[in-house]
Amino acid sequence: MTTAQQQPVEAAPRRGWWRRNWKWLVVGLVLVVGISAGGGYYYLFGRMLLSEPFKIAWDAVKNSKQVSAELGAPISGGWTPHGTVNQDPNMPEATMNFSISGPNGTADVAALARRIDGIWGFPRFEVDTRPLDGSVEGKHLDLTGEINAGKPDDVQKFDPTKPQPKTTTTEEAPPDLNIKLDDVPSAPSGK
């Protein structure tokens, strides 16, 4: 066969749009799902994870001798904290709950934090442990004193030995403060 006698080569049929671009669609779908999941995680947990009171609470739990004695070391978890952080200038406050775990068990942490004079303190910081084997009942640990060591108190404590301020009663009020209602002029009527 000579070149002039060869059969013309038929062009391959053109593939459809879907068959040409399905790989790009899968990559785009994976990116959209990943970005949506990351945004959802940040919306639910990120603000608490990045807040200053949570970071202080997390460091306190990781470094607590009481928690390490119950759960073992290292302490992990804390990826899904729940709560609120109120940045109100009059009373900044945060409430948080999160779970932690160690080689010997798991625990739930509940804390209340307040910022006074720029320092976060914890009026409540409790850890409820659960052993892995379930044979022993878990313990309730109050870490409030441990986490607040060296920080100023947010509420003054009552001291019975301290002299109390004198309160004034109505019988001891000076005579010029005693006002009789008969001496008070009445408001003019609008009629």
mmCIF file of C-alpha atoms in Angstrom:
data_model
loop_
_atom_site.group_PDB
_atom_site.id
_atom_site.type_symbol
_atom_site.label_atom_id
_atom_site.label_comp_id
_atom_site.label_asym_id
_atom_site.label_seq_id
_atom_site.Cartn_x
_atom_site.Cartn_y
_atom_site.Cartn_z
ATOM 1 C CA MET A 1 0.000 0.000 0.000
ATOM 2 C CA THR A 2 1.247 3.351 -0.906
ATOM 3 C CA THR A 3 0.635 6.550 0.924
ATOM 4 C CA ALA A 4 -2.019 7.627 -1.517
ATOM 5 C CA GLN A 5 -3.952 4.454 -1.010
ATOM 6 C CA GLN A 6 -4.003 4.533 2.807
ATOM 7 C CA GLN A 7 -7.310 4.748 4.488
ATOM 8 C CA PRO A 8 -7.997 8.124 6.058
ATOM 9 C CA VAL A 9 -7.576 7.955 9.841
ATOM 10 C CA GLU A 10 -10.748 8.779 11.630
ATOM 11 C CA ALA A 11 -10.505 11.401 14.367
ATOM 12 C CA ALA A 12 -11.200 10.102 17.870
ATOM 13 C CA PRO A 13 -14.601 11.138 19.126
ATOM 14 C CA ARG A 14 -14.377 14.177 21.379
ATOM 15 C CA ARG A 15 -15.006 13.407 25.062
ATOM 16 C CA GLY A 16 -17.749 15.248 26.912
ATOM 17 C CA TRP A 17 -17.181 18.081 29.371
ATOM 18 C CA TRP A 18 -17.685 15.859 32.445
ATOM 19 C CA ARG A 19 -15.099 13.297 31.301
ATOM 20 C CA ARG A 20 -12.549 16.041 30.649
ATOM 21 C CA ASN A 21 -13.035 17.988 33.919
ATOM 22 C CA TRP A 22 -14.129 15.495 36.607
ATOM 23 C CA LYS A 23 -10.730 15.586 38.360
ATOM 24 C CA TRP A 24 -10.900 19.363 38.767
ATOM 25 C CA LEU A 25 -14.432 19.096 40.132
ATOM 26 C CA VAL A 26 -13.347 16.532 42.738
ATOM 27 C CA VAL A 27 -10.406 18.724 43.815
ATOM 28 C CA GLY A 28 -12.702 21.763 44.058
ATOM 29 C CA LEU A 29 -15.287 19.808 46.052
ATOM 30 C CA VAL A 30 -12.623 18.586 48.507
ATOM 31 C CA LEU A 31 -11.387 22.172 48.966
ATOM 32 C CA VAL A 32 -14.902 23.519 49.565
ATOM 33 C CA VAL A 33 -15.689 20.784 52.095
ATOM 34 C CA GLY A 34 -12.348 21.296 53.869
ATOM 35 C CA ILE A 35 -12.752 25.069 54.105
ATOM 36 C CA SER A 36 -16.360 24.704 55.282
ATOM 37 C CA ALA A 37 -15.367 22.182 57.962
ATOM 38 C CA GLY A 38 -12.539 24.442 59.154
ATOM 39 C CA GLY A 39 -14.858 27.437 59.289
ATOM 40 C CA GLY A 40 -17.478 25.452 61.177
ATOM 41 C CA TYR A 41 -14.887 24.217 63.677
ATOM 42 C CA TYR A 42 -13.633 27.766 64.231
ATOM 43 C CA TYR A 43 -17.188 29.042 64.641
ATOM 44 C CA LEU A 44 -18.010 26.400 67.253
ATOM 45 C CA PHE A 45 -14.708 26.058 69.145
ATOM 46 C CA GLY A 46 -12.055 28.404 67.753
ATOM 47 C CA ARG A 47 -12.987 31.547 69.629
ATOM 48 C CA MET A 48 -12.794 29.670 72.933
ATOM 49 C CA LEU A 49 -9.585 27.831 71.957
ATOM 50 C CA LEU A 50 -7.873 31.120 71.118
ATOM 51 C CA SER A 51 -9.137 33.021 74.176
ATOM 52 C CA GLU A 52 -6.764 33.990 76.967
ATOM 53 C CA PRO A 53 -8.796 32.414 79.814
ATOM 54 C CA PHE A 54 -8.918 29.041 78.021
ATOM 55 C CA LYS A 55 -5.153 29.101 77.439
ATOM 56 C CA ILE A 56 -4.593 29.800 81.157
ATOM 57 C CA ALA A 57 -7.011 27.023 82.141
ATOM 58 C CA TRP A 58 -5.412 24.549 79.727
ATOM 59 C CA ASP A 59 -1.904 25.294 81.049
ATOM 60 C CA ALA A 60 -3.160 24.896 84.622
ATOM 61 C CA VAL A 61 -4.718 21.496 83.871
ATOM 62 C CA LYS A 62 -1.631 20.220 82.025
ATOM 63 C CA ASN A 63 0.682 21.302 84.857
ATOM 64 C CA SER A 64 -1.532 20.308 87.801
ATOM 65 C CA LYS A 65 -0.009 17.724 90.113
ATOM 66 C CA GLN A 66 -3.477 16.644 91.304
ATOM 67 C CA VAL A 67 -4.720 16.003 87.766
ATOM 68 C CA SER A 68 -1.508 14.183 86.792
ATOM 69 C CA ALA A 69 -1.814 11.977 89.887
ATOM 70 C CA GLU A 70 -5.337 10.927 88.885
ATOM 71 C CA LEU A 71 -5.065 10.724 85.080
ATOM 72 C CA GLY A 72 -1.357 10.162 84.530
ATOM 73 C CA ALA A 73 0.813 12.116 82.144
ATOM 74 C CA PRO A 74 0.711 13.437 79.482
ATOM 75 C CA ILE A 75 -2.656 15.164 79.561
ATOM 76 C CA SER A 76 -4.345 15.579 76.184
ATOM 77 C CA GLY A 77 -7.691 16.728 74.851
ATOM 78 C CA GLY A 78 -9.356 20.104 75.140
ATOM 79 C CA TRP A 79 -10.143 20.270 71.409
ATOM 80 C CA THR A 80 -13.849 20.935 71.816
ATOM 81 C CA PRO A 81 -14.319 23.494 74.586
ATOM 82 C CA HIS A 82 -17.778 24.909 75.168
ATOM 83 C CA GLY A 83 -18.593 28.166 76.874
ATOM 84 C CA THR A 84 -18.625 31.898 76.443
ATOM 85 C CA VAL A 85 -16.152 34.741 76.754
ATOM 86 C CA ASN A 86 -17.728 38.065 77.658
ATOM 87 C CA GLN A 87 -15.376 40.993 76.959
ATOM 88 C CA ASP A 88 -17.627 43.561 78.672
ATOM 89 C CA PRO A 89 -15.273 46.237 80.096
ATOM 90 C CA ASN A 90 -17.303 46.392 83.327
ATOM 91 C CA MET A 91 -17.060 42.662 84.100
ATOM 92 C CA PRO A 92 -15.039 40.520 81.670
ATOM 93 C CA GLU A 93 -16.007 36.919 82.360
ATOM 94 C CA ALA A 94 -15.614 33.491 80.772
ATOM 95 C CA THR A 95 -17.311 30.170 81.410
ATOM 96 C CA MET A 96 -15.855 27.022 79.912
ATOM 97 C CA ASN A 97 -16.281 23.266 79.885
ATOM 98 C CA PHE A 98 -13.928 20.831 78.177
ATOM 99 C CA SER A 99 -12.807 17.213 78.381
ATOM 100 C CA ILE A 100 -9.291 15.955 78.975
ATOM 101 C CA SER A 101 -7.713 12.522 79.093
ATOM 102 C CA GLY A 102 -4.603 10.771 80.301
ATOM 103 C CA PRO A 103 -3.280 7.207 80.350
ATOM 104 C CA ASN A 104 -5.304 6.353 83.491
ATOM 105 C CA GLY A 105 -8.654 7.989 82.706
ATOM 106 C CA THR A 106 -10.640 10.933 81.457
ATOM 107 C CA ALA A 107 -12.035 14.057 83.121
ATOM 108 C CA ASP A 108 -14.413 16.941 82.603
ATOM 109 C CA VAL A 109 -13.206 20.454 83.451
ATOM 110 C CA ALA A 110 -15.635 23.236 84.422
ATOM 111 C CA ALA A 111 -14.308 26.738 85.075
ATOM 112 C CA LEU A 112 -15.482 30.287 85.603
ATOM 113 C CA ALA A 113 -12.947 33.063 84.960
ATOM 114 C CA ARG A 114 -13.068 36.790 85.691
ATOM 115 C CA ARG A 115 -10.630 39.511 84.706
ATOM 116 C CA ILE A 116 -9.973 42.075 87.403
ATOM 117 C CA ASP A 117 -7.329 44.771 86.914
ATOM 118 C CA GLY A 118 -6.148 43.018 83.747
ATOM 119 C CA ILE A 119 -5.537 39.647 85.451
ATOM 120 C CA TRP A 120 -7.674 36.564 84.814
ATOM 121 C CA GLY A 121 -8.627 34.759 88.008
ATOM 122 C CA PHE A 122 -10.817 31.717 88.553
ATOM 123 C CA PRO A 123 -13.517 31.827 91.254
ATOM 124 C CA ARG A 124 -14.405 28.265 90.196
ATOM 125 C CA PHE A 125 -12.146 25.604 88.669
ATOM 126 C CA GLU A 126 -13.269 21.993 89.062
ATOM 127 C CA VAL A 127 -12.203 18.696 87.512
ATOM 128 C CA ASP A 128 -14.323 15.517 87.690
ATOM 129 C CA THR A 129 -12.255 12.416 86.870
ATOM 130 C CA ARG A 130 -13.376 9.028 85.521
ATOM 131 C CA PRO A 131 -10.944 6.061 85.626
ATOM 132 C CA LEU A 132 -10.679 3.959 82.466
ATOM 133 C CA ASP A 133 -11.373 0.640 84.169
ATOM 134 C CA GLY A 134 -14.573 1.879 85.835
ATOM 135 C CA SER A 135 -13.893 -0.204 88.944
ATOM 136 C CA VAL A 136 -13.219 2.858 91.096
ATOM 137 C CA GLU A 137 -15.488 5.878 91.306
ATOM 138 C CA GLY A 138 -14.021 9.075 89.928
ATOM 139 C CA LYS A 139 -12.886 11.993 92.065
ATOM 140 C CA HIS A 140 -13.955 15.609 92.239
ATOM 141 C CA LEU A 141 -10.915 17.922 92.287
ATOM 142 C CA ASP A 142 -11.242 21.600 93.183
ATOM 143 C CA LEU A 143 -8.254 23.375 91.605
ATOM 144 C CA THR A 144 -9.452 26.896 92.416
ATOM 145 C CA GLY A 145 -6.737 27.500 95.025
ATOM 146 C CA GLU A 146 -4.015 25.982 92.848
ATOM 147 C CA ILE A 147 -4.793 28.070 89.754
ATOM 148 C CA ASN A 148 -5.245 31.298 91.739
ATOM 149 C CA ALA A 149 -2.035 30.984 93.780
ATOM 150 C CA GLY A 150 -0.329 34.362 93.795
ATOM 151 C CA LYS A 151 -3.223 36.227 92.178
ATOM 152 C CA PRO A 152 -5.302 38.888 93.940
ATOM 153 C CA ASP A 153 -8.722 37.834 95.196
ATOM 154 C CA ASP A 154 -11.694 39.151 93.284
ATOM 155 C CA VAL A 155 -13.861 39.171 96.407
ATOM 156 C CA GLN A 156 -12.672 40.294 99.812
ATOM 157 C CA LYS A 157 -12.959 37.618 102.434
ATOM 158 C CA PHE A 158 -14.765 38.275 105.715
ATOM 159 C CA ASP A 159 -12.360 38.626 108.645
ATOM 160 C CA PRO A 160 -14.133 38.444 112.031
ATOM 161 C CA THR A 161 -11.107 39.951 113.838
ATOM 162 C CA LYS A 162 -11.105 43.091 111.696
ATOM 163 C CA PRO A 163 -13.158 45.964 113.156
ATOM 164 C CA GLN A 164 -16.290 46.491 111.140
ATOM 165 C CA PRO A 165 -17.256 49.958 109.874
ATOM 166 C CA LYS A 166 -19.833 51.727 111.986
ATOM 167 C CA THR A 167 -23.263 51.905 110.414
ATOM 168 C CA THR A 168 -25.624 54.793 111.046
ATOM 169 C CA THR A 169 -29.183 54.111 112.136
ATOM 170 C CA THR A 170 -32.128 56.460 111.807
ATOM 171 C CA GLU A 171 -32.147 57.097 115.566
ATOM 172 C CA GLU A 172 -28.548 58.376 115.395
ATOM 173 C CA ALA A 173 -29.081 60.604 112.349
ATOM 174 C CA PRO A 174 -28.360 64.305 112.917
ATOM 175 C CA PRO A 175 -31.486 66.451 113.482
ATOM 176 C CA ASP A 176 -31.050 68.447 110.264
ATOM 177 C CA LEU A 177 -31.637 65.285 108.195
ATOM 178 C CA ASN A 178 -35.008 64.615 109.822
ATOM 179 C CA ILE A 179 -37.486 66.026 107.322
ATOM 180 C CA LYS A 180 -41.203 66.086 107.990
ATOM 181 C CA LEU A 181 -43.491 65.534 105.049
ATOM 182 C CA ASP A 182 -45.713 68.408 106.196
ATOM 183 C CA ASP A 183 -42.853 70.858 105.570
ATOM 184 C CA VAL A 184 -42.316 69.729 101.955
ATOM 185 C CA PRO A 185 -44.169 71.978 99.475
ATOM 186 C CA SER A 186 -46.610 70.140 97.279
ATOM 187 C CA ALA A 187 -46.304 70.186 93.525
ATOM 188 C CA PRO A 188 -48.638 72.606 91.745
ATOM 189 C CA SER A 189 -51.576 70.921 90.125
ATOM 190 C CA GLY A 190 -52.055 71.351 86.406
ATOM 191 C CA LYS A 191 -55.774 72.210 86.620
#
